[in-house]
Amino acid sequence: FDCTRPGPDLVREASARVHAKSLAQQFANEMCNMFENAIDSRKDKLGMQKNKKVTIATSIAPHGIDNQQLALESWRAQGFQVVSLNVAEEIEVLHCSFPDVEFVPVNRDGRKQYGKPFVYFDDFLDFFRHNGDEICGIVNSDVHLISEHSLPTFFAQEAKNGLVFGSRTDVDDLDNLHGEMYHMGFDFFFFDRKVLNLFPKEEFCIGQ
């Protein structure tokens, strides 16, 4: 270039304007590709979480069948796997009313202590030790799980390396979900399988 030439260089300025426009377009394309790759990566990650299997173990009671059927259907609608731990006599009665539920027989129950065939908490933990799921759930069989969002995804995230638990809200009608929270106990538990061995052996029964 001739640096001794005085005044503006219209040719070089025009070339610079064209080159600047090209550089801006190139930068914009690279930014778009970067954002698209980030979004695709996020979608893949969320898709993996949504597809992650989360099993809820419960113990279906041989009474109040209609409400329990609706409750368990709300679990399956969310994408949860459902199993029920029961004594053999109850399974014989219940399996026709709950054909989509996997029943797991237990070899002991709380009849001697409590007068009813409650299932021991330790037997739920033993089930999950052999189940292999990373996130485990225990929910009372008459509790409806209703949300606009993916609850398996939520619990897979929030219960990782820990425990999420809570109480139900009692309502008069499923069309009106405003009600009062139950304060005398807890109705759902989701936890990482890493905490299974933190619980000592005991005689506690679900439902007591």
PDB file of C-alpha atoms in Angstrom:
ATOM      1  CA  PHE A   1       0.000   0.000   0.000  1.00  0.00           C
ATOM      2  CA  ASP A   2       1.140   3.557  -0.703  1.00  0.00           C
ATOM      3  CA  CYS A   3       1.228   5.191   2.748  1.00  0.00           C
ATOM      4  CA  THR A   4       2.471   8.476   1.279  1.00  0.00           C
ATOM      5  CA  ARG A   5      -0.683   8.967  -0.730  1.00  0.00           C
ATOM      6  CA  PRO A   6      -2.726  11.733   0.927  1.00  0.00           C
ATOM      7  CA  GLY A   7      -6.495  11.771   1.466  1.00  0.00           C
ATOM      8  CA  PRO A   8      -9.077   8.964   1.759  1.00  0.00           C
ATOM      9  CA  ASP A   9      -8.645   5.710  -0.138  1.00  0.00           C
ATOM     10  CA  LEU A  10     -12.118   5.055  -1.459  1.00  0.00           C
ATOM     11  CA  VAL A  11     -11.186   1.697  -2.971  1.00  0.00           C
ATOM     12  CA  ARG A  12      -9.769   0.335   0.266  1.00  0.00           C
ATOM     13  CA  GLU A  13     -12.702   1.697   2.272  1.00  0.00           C
ATOM     14  CA  ALA A  14     -15.183  -0.013  -0.045  1.00  0.00           C
ATOM     15  CA  SER A  15     -13.205  -3.243   0.214  1.00  0.00           C
ATOM     16  CA  ALA A  16     -13.149  -2.964   4.001  1.00  0.00           C
ATOM     17  CA  ARG A  17     -16.917  -2.445   4.110  1.00  0.00           C
ATOM     18  CA  VAL A  18     -17.507  -5.555   2.024  1.00  0.00           C
ATOM     19  CA  HIS A  19     -15.026  -7.562   4.095  1.00  0.00           C
ATOM     20  CA  ALA A  20     -16.604  -6.344   7.364  1.00  0.00           C
ATOM     21  CA  LYS A  21     -20.036  -7.462   6.211  1.00  0.00           C
ATOM     22  CA  SER A  22     -18.630 -10.877   5.354  1.00  0.00           C
ATOM     23  CA  LEU A  23     -16.920 -11.146   8.747  1.00  0.00           C
ATOM     24  CA  ALA A  24     -20.129 -10.143  10.551  1.00  0.00           C
ATOM     25  CA  GLN A  25     -22.089 -12.790   8.633  1.00  0.00           C
ATOM     26  CA  GLN A  26     -19.436 -15.405   9.459  1.00  0.00           C
ATOM     27  CA  PHE A  27     -19.523 -14.439  13.149  1.00  0.00           C
ATOM     28  CA  ALA A  28     -23.340 -14.629  13.195  1.00  0.00           C
ATOM     29  CA  ASN A  29     -23.276 -18.093  11.608  1.00  0.00           C
ATOM     30  CA  GLU A  30     -20.724 -19.333  14.137  1.00  0.00           C
ATOM     31  CA  MET A  31     -22.801 -17.948  17.034  1.00  0.00           C
ATOM     32  CA  CYS A  32     -25.951 -19.618  15.685  1.00  0.00           C
ATOM     33  CA  ASN A  33     -24.137 -22.945  15.369  1.00  0.00           C
ATOM     34  CA  MET A  34     -22.810 -22.610  18.920  1.00  0.00           C
ATOM     35  CA  PHE A  35     -26.293 -21.916  20.334  1.00  0.00           C
ATOM     36  CA  GLU A  36     -27.869 -24.731  18.297  1.00  0.00           C
ATOM     37  CA  ASN A  37     -25.257 -27.197  19.540  1.00  0.00           C
ATOM     38  CA  ALA A  38     -25.854 -26.082  23.137  1.00  0.00           C
ATOM     39  CA  ILE A  39     -29.636 -26.459  22.748  1.00  0.00           C
ATOM     40  CA  ASP A  40     -29.262 -29.907  21.142  1.00  0.00           C
ATOM     41  CA  SER A  41     -26.950 -30.985  23.950  1.00  0.00           C
ATOM     42  CA  ARG A  42     -29.473 -29.763  26.544  1.00  0.00           C
ATOM     43  CA  LYS A  43     -32.311 -31.564  24.768  1.00  0.00           C
ATOM     44  CA  ASP A  44     -30.301 -34.788  24.690  1.00  0.00           C
ATOM     45  CA  LYS A  45     -29.551 -34.477  28.395  1.00  0.00           C
ATOM     46  CA  LEU A  46     -33.193 -33.830  29.296  1.00  0.00           C
ATOM     47  CA  GLY A  47     -34.304 -36.635  27.008  1.00  0.00           C
ATOM     48  CA  MET A  48     -32.013 -39.048  28.844  1.00  0.00           C
ATOM     49  CA  GLN A  49     -33.419 -37.901  32.173  1.00  0.00           C
ATOM     50  CA  LYS A  50     -37.012 -38.206  30.993  1.00  0.00           C
ATOM     51  CA  ASN A  51     -36.329 -41.717  29.765  1.00  0.00           C
ATOM     52  CA  LYS A  52     -34.661 -42.730  33.018  1.00  0.00           C
ATOM     53  CA  LYS A  53     -36.734 -45.384  34.729  1.00  0.00           C
ATOM     54  CA  VAL A  54     -38.021 -44.502  38.185  1.00  0.00           C
ATOM     55  CA  THR A  55     -39.920 -47.218  40.034  1.00  0.00           C
ATOM     56  CA  ILE A  56     -42.487 -46.574  42.748  1.00  0.00           C
ATOM     57  CA  ALA A  57     -43.032 -49.362  45.242  1.00  0.00           C
ATOM     58  CA  THR A  58     -46.267 -49.370  47.212  1.00  0.00           C
ATOM     59  CA  SER A  59     -48.519 -51.809  49.005  1.00  0.00           C
ATOM     60  CA  ILE A  60     -52.019 -51.842  47.538  1.00  0.00           C
ATOM     61  CA  ALA A  61     -54.772 -52.391  50.084  1.00  0.00           C
ATOM     62  CA  PRO A  62     -57.617 -54.874  49.410  1.00  0.00           C
ATOM     63  CA  HIS A  63     -60.189 -52.112  49.998  1.00  0.00           C
ATOM     64  CA  GLY A  64     -60.825 -48.710  48.403  1.00  0.00           C
ATOM     65  CA  ILE A  65     -60.014 -50.277  45.039  1.00  0.00           C
ATOM     66  CA  ASP A  66     -61.533 -47.569  42.820  1.00  0.00           C
ATOM     67  CA  ASN A  67     -59.496 -44.723  44.310  1.00  0.00           C
ATOM     68  CA  GLN A  68     -56.290 -46.745  44.276  1.00  0.00           C
ATOM     69  CA  GLN A  69     -56.834 -47.622  40.619  1.00  0.00           C
ATOM     70  CA  LEU A  70     -57.113 -43.924  39.782  1.00  0.00           C
ATOM     71  CA  ALA A  71     -54.109 -43.070  41.947  1.00  0.00           C
ATOM     72  CA  LEU A  72     -51.863 -45.679  40.327  1.00  0.00           C
ATOM     73  CA  GLU A  73     -53.056 -44.643  36.891  1.00  0.00           C
ATOM     74  CA  SER A  74     -51.807 -41.122  37.657  1.00  0.00           C
ATOM     75  CA  TRP A  75     -48.386 -42.626  38.406  1.00  0.00           C
ATOM     76  CA  ARG A  76     -48.258 -44.550  35.147  1.00  0.00           C
ATOM     77  CA  ALA A  77     -49.474 -41.489  33.221  1.00  0.00           C
ATOM     78  CA  GLN A  78     -46.390 -39.683  34.539  1.00  0.00           C
ATOM     79  CA  GLY A  79     -44.152 -42.526  33.340  1.00  0.00           C
ATOM     80  CA  PHE A  80     -43.372 -44.266  36.631  1.00  0.00           C
ATOM     81  CA  GLN A  81     -42.951 -48.013  36.855  1.00  0.00           C
ATOM     82  CA  VAL A  82     -45.250 -49.444  39.565  1.00  0.00           C
ATOM     83  CA  VAL A  83     -44.786 -52.452  41.830  1.00  0.00           C
ATOM     84  CA  SER A  84     -46.757 -53.513  44.887  1.00  0.00           C
ATOM     85  CA  LEU A  85     -45.403 -55.523  47.785  1.00  0.00           C
ATOM     86  CA  ASN A  86     -48.081 -57.720  49.381  1.00  0.00           C
ATOM     87  CA  VAL A  87     -48.634 -61.021  51.112  1.00  0.00           C
ATOM     88  CA  ALA A  88     -49.657 -63.877  48.797  1.00  0.00           C
ATOM     89  CA  GLU A  89     -53.300 -63.848  49.957  1.00  0.00           C
ATOM     90  CA  GLU A  90     -53.701 -60.188  49.001  1.00  0.00           C
ATOM     91  CA  ILE A  91     -52.008 -60.654  45.631  1.00  0.00           C
ATOM     92  CA  GLU A  92     -54.521 -63.394  44.819  1.00  0.00           C
ATOM     93  CA  VAL A  93     -57.350 -60.923  45.455  1.00  0.00           C
ATOM     94  CA  LEU A  94     -55.784 -57.830  43.887  1.00  0.00           C
ATOM     95  CA  HIS A  95     -54.094 -58.901  40.666  1.00  0.00           C
ATOM     96  CA  CYS A  96     -57.339 -58.917  38.631  1.00  0.00           C
ATOM     97  CA  SER A  97     -58.123 -55.318  39.640  1.00  0.00           C
ATOM     98  CA  PHE A  98     -54.555 -54.167  38.920  1.00  0.00           C
ATOM     99  CA  PRO A  99     -53.414 -56.102  35.827  1.00  0.00           C
ATOM    100  CA  ASP A 100     -50.719 -53.524  34.946  1.00  0.00           C
ATOM    101  CA  VAL A 101     -49.043 -53.664  38.356  1.00  0.00           C
ATOM    102  CA  GLU A 102     -46.127 -55.968  39.098  1.00  0.00           C
ATOM    103  CA  PHE A 103     -46.841 -57.702  42.408  1.00  0.00           C
ATOM    104  CA  VAL A 104     -43.930 -58.766  44.596  1.00  0.00           C
ATOM    105  CA  PRO A 105     -44.773 -61.289  47.337  1.00  0.00           C
ATOM    106  CA  VAL A 106     -43.323 -60.798  50.813  1.00  0.00           C
ATOM    107  CA  ASN A 107     -42.560 -63.633  53.195  1.00  0.00           C
ATOM    108  CA  ARG A 108     -43.535 -61.812  56.394  1.00  0.00           C
ATOM    109  CA  ASP A 109     -45.959 -59.121  57.475  1.00  0.00           C
ATOM    110  CA  GLY A 110     -47.116 -57.120  60.489  1.00  0.00           C
ATOM    111  CA  ARG A 111     -50.214 -59.134  61.474  1.00  0.00           C
ATOM    112  CA  LYS A 112     -48.625 -60.453  64.636  1.00  0.00           C
ATOM    113  CA  GLN A 113     -47.638 -56.958  65.802  1.00  0.00           C
ATOM    114  CA  TYR A 114     -50.378 -54.783  64.339  1.00  0.00           C
ATOM    115  CA  GLY A 115     -53.228 -57.124  63.433  1.00  0.00           C
ATOM    116  CA  LYS A 116     -52.955 -56.266  59.710  1.00  0.00           C
ATOM    117  CA  PRO A 117     -50.643 -57.544  56.953  1.00  0.00           C
ATOM    118  CA  PHE A 118     -48.544 -54.390  56.778  1.00  0.00           C
ATOM    119  CA  VAL A 119     -45.309 -54.698  54.823  1.00  0.00           C
ATOM    120  CA  TYR A 120     -42.022 -54.053  56.596  1.00  0.00           C
ATOM    121  CA  PHE A 121     -39.993 -51.044  55.509  1.00  0.00           C
ATOM    122  CA  ASP A 122     -36.886 -53.253  55.327  1.00  0.00           C
ATOM    123  CA  ASP A 123     -38.591 -55.394  52.676  1.00  0.00           C
ATOM    124  CA  PHE A 124     -39.088 -52.306  50.496  1.00  0.00           C
ATOM    125  CA  LEU A 125     -35.394 -51.515  50.849  1.00  0.00           C
ATOM    126  CA  ASP A 126     -34.472 -55.114  49.991  1.00  0.00           C
ATOM    127  CA  PHE A 127     -36.612 -54.881  46.846  1.00  0.00           C
ATOM    128  CA  PHE A 128     -34.751 -51.772  45.710  1.00  0.00           C
ATOM    129  CA  ARG A 129     -31.361 -53.323  46.459  1.00  0.00           C
ATOM    130  CA  HIS A 130     -32.168 -55.927  43.791  1.00  0.00           C
ATOM    131  CA  ASN A 131     -34.138 -53.609  41.489  1.00  0.00           C
ATOM    132  CA  GLY A 132     -31.165 -51.629  40.188  1.00  0.00           C
ATOM    133  CA  ASP A 133     -32.891 -48.238  39.757  1.00  0.00           C
ATOM    134  CA  GLU A 134     -30.776 -45.239  40.668  1.00  0.00           C
ATOM    135  CA  ILE A 135     -33.799 -43.395  42.095  1.00  0.00           C
ATOM    136  CA  CYS A 136     -36.267 -45.314  44.266  1.00  0.00           C
ATOM    137  CA  GLY A 137     -39.780 -44.295  45.265  1.00  0.00           C
ATOM    138  CA  ILE A 138     -42.155 -45.363  48.035  1.00  0.00           C
ATOM    139  CA  VAL A 139     -45.652 -43.869  47.835  1.00  0.00           C
ATOM    140  CA  ASN A 140     -48.932 -44.648  49.595  1.00  0.00           C
ATOM    141  CA  SER A 141     -51.246 -46.391  47.142  1.00  0.00           C
ATOM    142  CA  ASP A 142     -54.122 -43.897  47.483  1.00  0.00           C
ATOM    143  CA  VAL A 143     -52.027 -40.813  46.688  1.00  0.00           C
ATOM    144  CA  HIS A 144     -52.503 -39.204  43.269  1.00  0.00           C
ATOM    145  CA  LEU A 145     -49.401 -37.718  41.623  1.00  0.00           C
ATOM    146  CA  ILE A 146     -50.605 -34.801  39.502  1.00  0.00           C
ATOM    147  CA  SER A 147     -48.329 -32.294  37.791  1.00  0.00           C
ATOM    148  CA  GLU A 148     -48.008 -30.428  34.506  1.00  0.00           C
ATOM    149  CA  HIS A 149     -44.315 -31.306  34.557  1.00  0.00           C
ATOM    150  CA  SER A 150     -42.466 -34.617  34.388  1.00  0.00           C
ATOM    151  CA  LEU A 151     -42.281 -35.910  37.952  1.00  0.00           C
ATOM    152  CA  PRO A 152     -39.852 -38.757  37.110  1.00  0.00           C
ATOM    153  CA  THR A 153     -37.497 -36.115  35.697  1.00  0.00           C
ATOM    154  CA  PHE A 154     -37.977 -33.891  38.744  1.00  0.00           C
ATOM    155  CA  PHE A 155     -37.310 -36.659  41.273  1.00  0.00           C
ATOM    156  CA  ALA A 156     -34.402 -38.034  39.218  1.00  0.00           C
ATOM    157  CA  GLN A 157     -32.766 -34.620  39.572  1.00  0.00           C
ATOM    158  CA  GLU A 158     -33.787 -33.587  43.088  1.00  0.00           C
ATOM    159  CA  ALA A 159     -33.342 -36.955  44.829  1.00  0.00           C
ATOM    160  CA  LYS A 160     -29.893 -37.599  43.378  1.00  0.00           C
ATOM    161  CA  ASN A 161     -27.474 -38.231  46.270  1.00  0.00           C
ATOM    162  CA  GLY A 162     -30.284 -37.596  48.754  1.00  0.00           C
ATOM    163  CA  LEU A 163     -33.935 -37.904  49.728  1.00  0.00           C
ATOM    164  CA  VAL A 164     -37.125 -36.042  48.766  1.00  0.00           C
ATOM    165  CA  PHE A 165     -40.244 -36.616  50.858  1.00  0.00           C
ATOM    166  CA  GLY A 166     -43.546 -34.931  51.575  1.00  0.00           C
ATOM    167  CA  SER A 167     -47.152 -35.083  52.694  1.00  0.00           C
ATOM    168  CA  ARG A 168     -50.295 -35.355  50.644  1.00  0.00           C
ATOM    169  CA  THR A 169     -52.951 -32.689  50.222  1.00  0.00           C
ATOM    170  CA  ASP A 170     -56.441 -33.922  51.092  1.00  0.00           C
ATOM    171  CA  VAL A 171     -59.094 -32.818  48.582  1.00  0.00           C
ATOM    172  CA  ASP A 172     -62.803 -33.499  48.211  1.00  0.00           C
ATOM    173  CA  ASP A 173     -62.723 -33.737  44.425  1.00  0.00           C
ATOM    174  CA  LEU A 174     -59.954 -34.313  41.870  1.00  0.00           C
ATOM    175  CA  ASP A 175     -61.442 -31.506  39.773  1.00  0.00           C
ATOM    176  CA  ASN A 176     -60.581 -29.089  42.582  1.00  0.00           C
ATOM    177  CA  LEU A 177     -57.064 -29.658  43.891  1.00  0.00           C
ATOM    178  CA  HIS A 178     -57.247 -27.004  46.593  1.00  0.00           C
ATOM    179  CA  GLY A 179     -57.310 -28.694  49.986  1.00  0.00           C
ATOM    180  CA  GLU A 180     -55.511 -29.132  53.296  1.00  0.00           C
ATOM    181  CA  MET A 181     -52.081 -30.653  53.709  1.00  0.00           C
ATOM    182  CA  TYR A 182     -51.952 -33.733  55.912  1.00  0.00           C
ATOM    183  CA  HIS A 183     -49.674 -33.011  58.893  1.00  0.00           C
ATOM    184  CA  MET A 184     -49.654 -36.367  60.705  1.00  0.00           C
ATOM    185  CA  GLY A 185     -47.162 -38.159  58.492  1.00  0.00           C
ATOM    186  CA  PHE A 186     -45.520 -38.437  55.091  1.00  0.00           C
ATOM    187  CA  ASP A 187     -46.915 -40.086  51.987  1.00  0.00           C
ATOM    188  CA  PHE A 188     -44.133 -40.128  49.396  1.00  0.00           C
ATOM    189  CA  PHE A 189     -40.404 -40.730  49.474  1.00  0.00           C
ATOM    190  CA  PHE A 190     -37.935 -40.624  46.573  1.00  0.00           C
ATOM    191  CA  PHE A 191     -34.296 -41.360  47.269  1.00  0.00           C
ATOM    192  CA  ASP A 192     -30.990 -42.267  45.688  1.00  0.00           C
ATOM    193  CA  ARG A 193     -30.122 -45.950  45.965  1.00  0.00           C
ATOM    194  CA  LYS A 194     -26.852 -44.786  47.562  1.00  0.00           C
ATOM    195  CA  VAL A 195     -28.754 -44.173  50.824  1.00  0.00           C
ATOM    196  CA  LEU A 196     -30.211 -47.705  51.034  1.00  0.00           C
ATOM    197  CA  ASN A 197     -27.524 -48.984  53.362  1.00  0.00           C
ATOM    198  CA  LEU A 198     -27.786 -45.968  55.676  1.00  0.00           C
ATOM    199  CA  PHE A 199     -30.983 -47.353  57.244  1.00  0.00           C
ATOM    200  CA  PRO A 200     -30.457 -49.803  60.115  1.00  0.00           C
ATOM    201  CA  LYS A 201     -32.536 -52.967  60.363  1.00  0.00           C
ATOM    202  CA  GLU A 202     -35.766 -52.347  62.249  1.00  0.00           C
ATOM    203  CA  GLU A 203     -39.359 -53.550  62.706  1.00  0.00           C
ATOM    204  CA  PHE A 204     -41.039 -50.503  61.178  1.00  0.00           C
ATOM    205  CA  CYS A 205     -43.984 -51.185  58.858  1.00  0.00           C
ATOM    206  CA  ILE A 206     -45.281 -48.981  56.053  1.00  0.00           C
ATOM    207  CA  GLY A 207     -48.630 -47.609  57.175  1.00  0.00           C
ATOM    208  CA  GLN A 208     -47.636 -47.433  60.846  1.00  0.00           C
TER     209      GLN A 208
END
